[in-house]
Amino acid sequence: MALTAITNAQVFDGEKSLGARTVVLDGGRIARVGGEAPRGSEIVDGGGATLLPGLIDAHVHSAPGSLALALRFGVTTELEMQGMNTRENRGLITDDDSVADVRSAGFAITPPGGHPSELMPEGFRPKWELPPVMPLMPFSTTPEEAAAFVPQLLARGSDFIKFMIDDGSVEGHPGLPSLDQATVNAGVAEAKKYGALTVAHALTLEATEMAAEAGIDGLTHVFMDQPHTPEIISLIKDAGMFVIPCVTLNASMMGITAGELADDPRVAARLDSKWDQTLRSSYNRYPQGRLQDVYDTVRALDAAGVDVLAGTDVSMPETFFGGMAHGASLHHELRHLVAAGLTPARALRAATATTARRFRLGDRGRIAEGLRADLVLVDGDPTTDIGDTLNTRAVWRRGARLTA
């Protein structure tokens, strides 16, 4: 296979800007950063553009066609926080360079009738093509049940273990069955025996405190039920947890649609009518929430040195999961992070190197020799204007340039 040399582009390597560099791809790997283009290589002129590592959405739920849609927006990896793309089911995805790669929790540990069952309208049946192996449903109500499910989930191909800590108060279903502290503690302790990464769904401050007490590695949401306090920021920092704020989801829960994003021609050209309709809708389950409170919390977490990761909680093209679309919404999340007070460079790290590091994806998230050639070339300079991430010029997944 001929070498590919991307020349004249400004390079953001996932951590910092390197200036204009030549990046050489050899098959699916980055062969060299800097120097001259090798003789005989295919030249891609990146003049006027910035080369980024392929973006990573740290919180998704897959749907038919969603991995292909994500890749069209330069999202080369999605982290599935509940779904069917465990190792036993994703062999074809791993080798298909026309779709984003994926890692998955499988299904989260939650009680029978617990979250997310309340989100589904009565009688709704998603139109899935069932996978070869149905994932394990780890419904748990006791510490013993949660602990017993952990090794089973890992054996069945879950890449990390997720716990739902949700009493339904934010979703308009107070009193929803929820995991208690002892059950979360037991499940997390069992996961640690196997060296498994643990994450928690926690939309309230109380649930966040429960996750910290249990020793959870990361939060897949930032709480939205009240403003932050210095104490909760210190608790999260001292626990060493990362946070995936999913501001796009919080805004949608408050009834804020993504209609402005849908109107952007750079987005509209890549969406079908169903996803367009979904973006223009919202969850609208917590209209009393304040987006400014969420921004303030994210800014405080970042200022405290907590690792903030970029994720969206995007799901299916259905209006009751509104306000988000695969791929497009990660760019929206980056804007939210900057609006919250992160610099554009820190927001870009949240969608590349920081997420790769915290999720133990050592082969991606940065532009460095020997790593996967997952790359996106965008016109302009998103380290100064985060909106430039949508100016997609080219996308590579394992060195294969996307042509669709």
Short mmCIF file of C-alpha atoms in Angstrom, two decimals:
data_model
loop_
_atom_site.label_atom_id
_atom_site.label_comp_id
_atom_site.label_asym_id
_atom_site.label_seq_id
_atom_site.Cartn_x
_atom_site.Cartn_y
_atom_site.Cartn_z
CA MET A 1 0.00 0.00 0.00
CA ALA A 2 1.35 3.43 -0.94
CA LEU A 3 2.19 5.88 1.79
CA THR A 4 -0.08 8.91 2.29
CA ALA A 5 1.42 12.25 3.29
CA ILE A 6 -0.83 15.01 4.62
CA THR A 7 1.14 18.21 4.11
CA ASN A 8 0.86 21.90 5.06
CA ALA A 9 -1.87 21.35 7.67
CA GLN A 10 -1.72 22.80 11.14
CA VAL A 11 -1.56 19.75 13.42
CA PHE A 12 -3.33 19.47 16.78
CA ASP A 13 -1.98 16.22 18.16
CA GLY A 14 -4.69 15.68 20.79
CA GLU A 15 -2.82 17.60 23.46
CA LYS A 16 -1.34 20.64 21.78
CA SER A 17 -0.78 22.42 18.48
CA LEU A 18 2.38 21.41 16.66
CA GLY A 19 2.20 24.01 13.91
CA ALA A 20 2.37 23.03 10.24
CA ARG A 21 3.67 19.50 9.91
CA THR A 22 3.65 16.65 7.46
CA VAL A 23 1.93 13.53 8.80
CA VAL A 24 2.69 10.28 6.98
CA LEU A 25 0.29 7.33 7.02
CA ASP A 26 1.41 3.79 6.30
CA GLY A 27 -1.66 1.60 5.98
CA GLY A 28 -3.68 1.88 9.15
CA ARG A 29 -0.96 3.52 11.23
CA ILE A 30 0.70 6.90 11.57
CA ALA A 31 4.24 6.33 10.36
CA ARG A 32 5.74 9.74 10.99
CA VAL A 33 4.92 13.22 12.27
CA GLY A 34 7.13 15.91 10.76
CA GLY A 35 9.83 15.83 8.11
CA GLU A 36 9.35 15.71 4.37
CA ALA A 37 6.80 13.72 2.40
CA PRO A 38 8.39 10.44 1.28
CA ARG A 39 9.07 10.10 -2.42
CA GLY A 40 6.21 8.39 -4.22
CA SER A 41 3.66 8.93 -1.46
CA GLU A 42 0.14 10.12 -2.17
CA ILE A 43 0.03 13.81 -1.24
CA VAL A 44 -2.98 15.36 0.49
CA ASP A 45 -2.52 19.13 0.65
CA GLY A 46 -3.82 20.35 4.02
CA GLY A 47 -3.16 24.01 3.38
CA GLY A 48 -5.60 26.24 5.25
CA ALA A 49 -6.79 23.31 7.36
CA THR A 50 -6.13 21.69 10.74
CA LEU A 51 -5.45 17.99 11.20
CA LEU A 52 -7.02 16.50 14.34
CA PRO A 53 -7.09 13.01 15.81
CA GLY A 54 -10.35 11.28 14.98
CA LEU A 55 -12.94 12.52 17.44
CA ILE A 56 -14.31 10.27 20.20
CA ASP A 57 -17.87 10.60 21.52
CA ALA A 58 -17.63 9.32 25.07
CA HIS A 59 -21.36 8.67 25.56
CA VAL A 60 -23.66 7.23 22.89
CA HIS A 61 -26.34 4.61 22.36
CA SER A 62 -26.09 3.07 18.91
CA ALA A 63 -28.92 2.84 16.41
CA PRO A 64 -29.15 1.40 12.90
CA GLY A 65 -26.81 3.41 10.68
CA SER A 66 -25.51 5.53 13.55
CA LEU A 67 -21.88 4.47 13.30
CA ALA A 68 -21.76 5.43 9.63
CA LEU A 69 -23.39 8.76 10.41
CA ALA A 70 -20.88 9.45 13.18
CA LEU A 71 -17.93 8.82 10.87
CA ARG A 72 -19.24 11.33 8.33
CA PHE A 73 -18.78 13.96 11.03
CA GLY A 74 -15.22 12.89 11.84
CA VAL A 75 -16.18 10.85 14.90
CA THR A 76 -14.03 7.77 14.46
CA THR A 77 -14.86 6.10 17.80
CA GLU A 78 -18.06 5.99 19.84
CA LEU A 79 -18.29 4.72 23.42
CA GLU A 80 -21.61 2.97 23.85
CA MET A 81 -23.00 3.36 27.35
CA GLN A 82 -25.83 0.89 26.85
CA GLY A 83 -26.27 -1.25 23.79
CA MET A 84 -25.38 -4.36 21.85
CA ASN A 85 -21.90 -3.68 20.45
CA THR A 86 -19.92 -5.75 22.94
CA ARG A 87 -16.86 -7.66 21.71
CA GLU A 88 -18.90 -10.75 20.86
CA ASN A 89 -21.05 -8.72 18.44
CA ARG A 90 -18.76 -6.17 16.79
CA GLY A 91 -16.39 -8.23 14.68
CA LEU A 92 -17.71 -6.77 11.44
CA ILE A 93 -17.60 -3.22 12.83
CA THR A 94 -13.95 -3.57 13.82
CA ASP A 95 -12.97 -4.32 10.22
CA ASP A 96 -15.36 -1.90 8.47
CA ASP A 97 -13.67 1.40 7.71
CA SER A 98 -16.94 2.97 6.51
CA VAL A 99 -18.25 3.21 10.10
CA ALA A 100 -16.95 4.51 13.41
CA ASP A 101 -15.29 2.05 15.74
CA VAL A 102 -17.10 1.33 19.01
CA ARG A 103 -16.55 0.18 22.57
CA SER A 104 -19.49 -0.83 24.75
CA ALA A 105 -20.66 -1.38 28.30
CA GLY A 106 -23.28 -3.79 27.03
CA PHE A 107 -26.26 -3.28 29.33
CA ALA A 108 -25.92 -1.40 32.59
CA ILE A 109 -26.58 -2.77 36.05
CA THR A 110 -29.99 -1.43 37.10
CA PRO A 111 -33.02 -2.76 39.00
CA PRO A 112 -35.99 -4.28 37.16
CA GLY A 113 -38.15 -1.36 36.03
CA GLY A 114 -35.31 1.08 36.67
CA HIS A 115 -33.76 3.61 34.35
CA PRO A 116 -33.93 3.76 31.34
CA SER A 117 -37.26 1.92 31.12
CA GLU A 118 -39.20 5.11 31.92
CA LEU A 119 -37.94 6.81 28.76
CA MET A 120 -39.71 4.42 26.38
CA PRO A 121 -43.29 5.31 25.37
CA GLU A 122 -45.78 2.55 26.03
CA GLY A 123 -45.82 0.07 23.18
CA PHE A 124 -42.61 1.41 21.59
CA ARG A 125 -40.45 -1.23 19.94
CA PRO A 126 -37.14 -0.13 18.42
CA LYS A 127 -36.54 -1.37 14.90
CA TRP A 128 -33.26 -3.16 15.51
CA GLU A 129 -31.63 -5.89 13.58
CA LEU A 130 -30.91 -8.24 16.47
CA PRO A 131 -27.23 -9.04 17.04
CA PRO A 132 -25.81 -12.57 16.79
CA VAL A 133 -25.65 -12.75 20.59
CA MET A 134 -28.14 -10.92 22.79
CA PRO A 135 -26.33 -9.00 25.54
CA LEU A 136 -26.78 -9.92 29.16
CA MET A 137 -29.49 -8.01 31.04
CA PRO A 138 -27.94 -7.51 34.51
CA PHE A 139 -31.03 -6.54 36.52
CA SER A 140 -29.96 -6.29 40.15
CA THR A 141 -31.63 -5.41 43.44
CA THR A 142 -29.05 -6.71 45.93
CA PRO A 143 -25.29 -6.41 46.41
CA GLU A 144 -24.91 -10.11 45.71
CA GLU A 145 -26.72 -9.88 42.38
CA ALA A 146 -24.71 -6.88 41.21
CA ALA A 147 -21.41 -8.50 42.15
CA ALA A 148 -22.36 -11.76 40.43
CA PHE A 149 -23.17 -9.99 37.17
CA VAL A 150 -19.82 -8.20 36.86
CA PRO A 151 -17.69 -11.22 35.80
CA GLN A 152 -20.49 -12.37 33.51
CA LEU A 153 -20.61 -9.00 31.75
CA LEU A 154 -16.84 -8.99 31.31
CA ALA A 155 -16.85 -12.55 29.98
CA ARG A 156 -19.56 -11.61 27.50
CA GLY A 157 -17.49 -8.74 26.09
CA SER A 158 -18.39 -5.59 28.00
CA ASP A 159 -15.48 -3.15 27.77
CA PHE A 160 -16.46 -1.35 30.99
CA ILE A 161 -19.14 -1.75 33.65
CA LYS A 162 -21.93 0.79 33.99
CA PHE A 163 -24.23 1.40 36.96
CA MET A 164 -27.53 3.29 36.75
CA ILE A 165 -28.01 5.47 39.85
CA ASP A 166 -31.29 7.20 39.07
CA ASP A 167 -34.50 7.60 41.07
CA GLY A 168 -36.35 9.15 38.14
CA SER A 169 -36.68 12.60 39.71
CA VAL A 170 -35.05 14.42 36.78
CA GLU A 171 -36.99 12.43 34.18
CA GLY A 172 -40.37 13.18 35.76
CA HIS A 173 -40.72 9.70 37.29
CA PRO A 174 -39.94 10.14 41.00
CA GLY A 175 -39.80 6.90 42.91
CA LEU A 176 -38.28 4.91 40.05
CA PRO A 177 -36.53 1.76 41.28
CA SER A 178 -32.87 2.61 41.80
CA LEU A 179 -29.69 0.94 43.00
CA ASP A 180 -28.93 1.56 46.66
CA GLN A 181 -25.49 2.40 48.00
CA ALA A 182 -24.65 -1.13 49.14
CA THR A 183 -25.48 -2.57 45.72
CA VAL A 184 -23.35 -0.02 43.87
CA ASN A 185 -20.51 -0.53 46.34
CA ALA A 186 -20.56 -4.31 45.87
CA GLY A 187 -20.65 -4.10 42.08
CA VAL A 188 -17.79 -1.60 41.91
CA ALA A 189 -15.69 -3.59 44.36
CA GLU A 190 -16.16 -6.72 42.24
CA ALA A 191 -15.21 -4.83 39.07
CA LYS A 192 -12.01 -3.63 40.73
CA LYS A 193 -11.01 -7.24 41.37
CA TYR A 194 -10.92 -7.69 37.59
CA GLY A 195 -9.28 -4.34 36.87
CA ALA A 196 -12.40 -3.24 35.00
CA LEU A 197 -13.25 0.40 34.37
CA THR A 198 -16.50 1.52 36.02
CA VAL A 199 -18.85 4.35 35.10
CA ALA A 200 -22.09 5.64 36.59
CA HIS A 201 -25.19 7.30 35.20
CA ALA A 202 -25.90 10.05 37.74
CA LEU A 203 -28.05 13.07 36.93
CA THR A 204 -28.44 14.38 40.49
CA LEU A 205 -26.00 15.61 43.07
CA GLU A 206 -27.07 12.83 45.46
CA ALA A 207 -26.40 10.15 42.84
CA THR A 208 -23.01 11.74 42.17
CA GLU A 209 -22.14 11.46 45.85
CA MET A 210 -23.17 7.79 45.80
CA ALA A 211 -20.91 7.12 42.83
CA ALA A 212 -17.96 8.81 44.56
CA GLU A 213 -18.50 6.79 47.74
CA ALA A 214 -18.50 3.56 45.73
CA GLY A 215 -15.21 4.40 43.99
CA ILE A 216 -16.60 4.78 40.47
CA ASP A 217 -13.97 5.74 37.87
CA GLY A 218 -16.13 8.11 35.87
CA LEU A 219 -19.50 9.85 35.65
CA THR A 220 -21.36 9.63 32.37
CA HIS A 221 -23.30 12.84 33.18
CA VAL A 222 -22.91 15.97 35.22
CA PHE A 223 -25.65 16.54 37.78
CA MET A 224 -28.33 19.01 36.71
CA ASP A 225 -30.71 19.25 39.66
CA GLN A 226 -28.88 22.03 41.53
CA PRO A 227 -25.89 24.35 41.35
CA HIS A 228 -22.50 22.98 42.30
CA THR A 229 -20.82 23.58 45.62
CA PRO A 230 -17.12 23.65 46.43
CA GLU A 231 -17.67 20.46 48.39
CA ILE A 232 -19.02 18.40 45.45
CA ILE A 233 -16.25 19.64 43.15
CA SER A 234 -13.67 18.61 45.75
CA LEU A 235 -15.36 15.25 46.22
CA ILE A 236 -15.20 14.49 42.49
CA LYS A 237 -11.60 15.68 42.22
CA ASP A 238 -10.41 13.80 45.30
CA ALA A 239 -12.11 10.62 44.06
CA GLY A 240 -10.10 10.87 40.83
CA MET A 241 -13.26 10.57 38.73
CA PHE A 242 -13.61 11.84 35.19
CA VAL A 243 -16.85 13.49 34.09
CA ILE A 244 -18.65 13.29 30.75
CA PRO A 245 -21.00 16.29 31.18
CA CYS A 246 -23.27 15.58 28.18
CA VAL A 247 -24.39 19.20 28.16
CA THR A 248 -26.28 18.47 24.95
CA LEU A 249 -28.44 16.01 26.89
CA ASN A 250 -28.96 18.39 29.81
CA ALA A 251 -30.06 21.15 27.45
CA SER A 252 -32.50 18.77 25.77
CA MET A 253 -33.86 17.68 29.15
CA MET A 254 -34.58 21.35 29.81
CA GLY A 255 -36.58 21.62 26.60
CA ILE A 256 -33.86 23.31 24.54
CA THR A 257 -33.79 21.95 21.01
CA ALA A 258 -30.83 21.83 18.62
CA GLY A 259 -32.72 23.54 15.82
CA GLU A 260 -29.93 26.04 15.27
CA LEU A 261 -27.50 23.17 14.74
CA ALA A 262 -29.94 21.50 12.35
CA ASP A 263 -30.12 24.74 10.35
CA ASP A 264 -26.35 24.79 9.83
CA PRO A 265 -25.80 23.71 6.21
CA ARG A 266 -22.69 21.78 7.27
CA VAL A 267 -24.97 19.61 9.40
CA ALA A 268 -28.10 19.56 7.26
CA ALA A 269 -26.22 18.17 4.27
CA ARG A 270 -25.30 15.04 6.25
CA LEU A 271 -28.63 14.25 7.93
CA ASP A 272 -31.77 12.55 6.67
CA SER A 273 -35.22 13.85 7.55
CA LYS A 274 -35.60 11.59 10.59
CA TRP A 275 -32.41 12.80 12.24
CA ASP A 276 -33.24 16.40 11.29
CA GLN A 277 -36.60 16.04 13.03
CA THR A 278 -34.91 14.51 16.07
CA LEU A 279 -32.43 17.39 16.35
CA ARG A 280 -35.30 19.87 16.25
CA SER A 281 -37.01 18.11 19.20
CA SER A 282 -36.08 17.70 22.85
CA TYR A 283 -36.58 15.43 25.85
CA ASN A 284 -38.23 18.33 27.75
CA ARG A 285 -38.43 16.34 31.00
CA TYR A 286 -36.79 18.86 33.34
CA PRO A 287 -37.83 22.35 32.18
CA GLN A 288 -37.08 23.79 35.61
CA GLY A 289 -33.36 23.17 35.10
CA ARG A 290 -30.90 25.99 34.41
CA LEU A 291 -28.31 25.52 31.69
CA GLN A 292 -26.15 28.20 33.29
CA ASP A 293 -25.88 26.05 36.41
CA VAL A 294 -24.56 23.20 34.26
CA TYR A 295 -22.07 25.52 32.58
CA ASP A 296 -20.88 26.77 35.95
CA THR A 297 -20.40 23.20 37.20
CA VAL A 298 -18.41 22.19 34.11
CA ARG A 299 -16.23 25.28 34.41
CA ALA A 300 -15.56 24.54 38.09
CA LEU A 301 -14.67 20.91 37.34
CA ASP A 302 -12.23 21.95 34.64
CA ALA A 303 -10.68 24.64 36.83
CA ALA A 304 -10.21 22.05 39.59
CA GLY A 305 -8.29 19.78 37.24
CA VAL A 306 -10.99 17.14 36.84
CA ASP A 307 -10.78 15.35 33.50
CA VAL A 308 -13.75 16.52 31.42
CA LEU A 309 -14.64 14.26 28.48
CA ALA A 310 -16.82 15.11 25.49
CA GLY A 311 -19.95 12.98 25.11
CA THR A 312 -23.51 13.52 24.01
CA ASP A 313 -25.87 10.69 25.11
CA VAL A 314 -27.18 10.57 21.54
CA SER A 315 -29.47 7.63 20.87
CA MET A 316 -32.11 6.84 18.25
CA PRO A 317 -33.75 9.06 15.60
CA GLU A 318 -36.92 9.50 17.66
CA THR A 319 -38.34 12.80 18.84
CA PHE A 320 -38.62 11.61 22.45
CA PHE A 321 -34.80 11.25 22.34
CA GLY A 322 -34.62 14.68 20.71
CA GLY A 323 -31.96 17.35 20.52
CA MET A 324 -29.14 15.07 19.38
CA ALA A 325 -27.84 13.27 16.30
CA HIS A 326 -24.81 11.00 16.01
CA GLY A 327 -21.68 12.83 14.96
CA ALA A 328 -23.26 16.26 14.67
CA SER A 329 -23.97 16.52 18.38
CA LEU A 330 -20.37 15.94 19.40
CA HIS A 331 -19.53 19.18 17.59
CA HIS A 332 -22.41 20.79 19.49
CA GLU A 333 -21.00 19.44 22.76
CA LEU A 334 -17.63 21.03 21.98
CA ARG A 335 -19.39 24.39 21.59
CA HIS A 336 -21.14 23.85 24.92
CA LEU A 337 -17.84 23.07 26.63
CA VAL A 338 -16.33 26.28 25.27
CA ALA A 339 -19.42 28.23 26.32
CA ALA A 340 -18.93 26.76 29.79
CA GLY A 341 -15.43 28.19 29.94
CA LEU A 342 -13.05 25.61 28.50
CA THR A 343 -10.59 26.86 25.92
CA PRO A 344 -11.06 25.41 22.43
CA ALA A 345 -7.86 23.39 22.89
CA ARG A 346 -9.14 21.88 26.16
CA ALA A 347 -12.46 21.05 24.50
CA LEU A 348 -10.60 19.30 21.68
CA ARG A 349 -8.59 17.29 24.22
CA ALA A 350 -11.91 16.25 25.77
CA ALA A 351 -12.88 14.66 22.45
CA THR A 352 -9.49 13.09 21.73
CA ALA A 353 -6.53 12.45 24.03
CA THR A 354 -8.27 12.80 27.39
CA THR A 355 -11.05 10.38 26.52
CA ALA A 356 -8.61 7.89 25.01
CA ARG A 357 -6.47 8.00 28.14
CA ARG A 358 -9.32 7.61 30.62
CA PHE A 359 -10.94 4.78 28.66
CA ARG A 360 -7.59 3.01 28.20
CA LEU A 361 -7.60 3.32 24.41
CA GLY A 362 -3.86 3.56 24.02
CA ASP A 363 -3.89 3.22 20.23
CA ARG A 364 -5.89 6.37 19.39
CA GLY A 365 -6.85 9.87 20.45
CA ARG A 366 -3.52 11.42 19.47
CA ILE A 367 -1.45 12.05 16.37
CA ALA A 368 1.76 10.21 17.12
CA GLU A 369 3.95 7.63 15.43
CA GLY A 370 2.62 4.09 15.67
CA LEU A 371 -0.95 4.99 16.59
CA ARG A 372 -4.07 4.30 14.53
CA ALA A 373 -4.48 6.60 11.56
CA ASP A 374 -7.86 7.87 12.76
CA LEU A 375 -7.82 11.48 11.59
CA VAL A 376 -10.04 14.36 10.56
CA LEU A 377 -8.94 17.31 8.45
CA VAL A 378 -11.02 20.47 8.91
CA ASP A 379 -10.83 23.84 7.21
CA GLY A 380 -9.82 26.65 9.53
CA ASP A 381 -8.42 26.45 13.04
CA PRO A 382 -10.67 24.96 15.75
CA THR A 383 -8.04 25.74 18.41
CA THR A 384 -9.14 29.36 18.06
CA ASP A 385 -12.72 28.91 16.74
CA ILE A 386 -14.31 25.68 17.95
CA GLY A 387 -17.02 26.01 15.30
CA ASP A 388 -14.43 25.10 12.67
CA THR A 389 -14.62 21.41 13.69
CA LEU A 390 -17.65 21.11 11.40
CA ASN A 391 -15.67 22.21 8.34
CA THR A 392 -14.86 18.63 7.42
CA ARG A 393 -12.49 18.28 4.49
CA ALA A 394 -11.45 14.63 4.94
CA VAL A 395 -11.81 11.75 7.38
CA TRP A 396 -9.56 8.69 7.76
CA ARG A 397 -10.41 5.58 9.76
CA ARG A 398 -7.41 3.25 10.12
CA GLY A 399 -5.80 5.11 7.22
CA ALA A 400 -8.75 4.51 4.87
CA ARG A 401 -10.13 7.79 3.61
CA LEU A 402 -13.90 8.05 3.81
CA THR A 403 -15.35 8.48 0.35
CA ALA A 404 -19.08 8.64 1.05
#
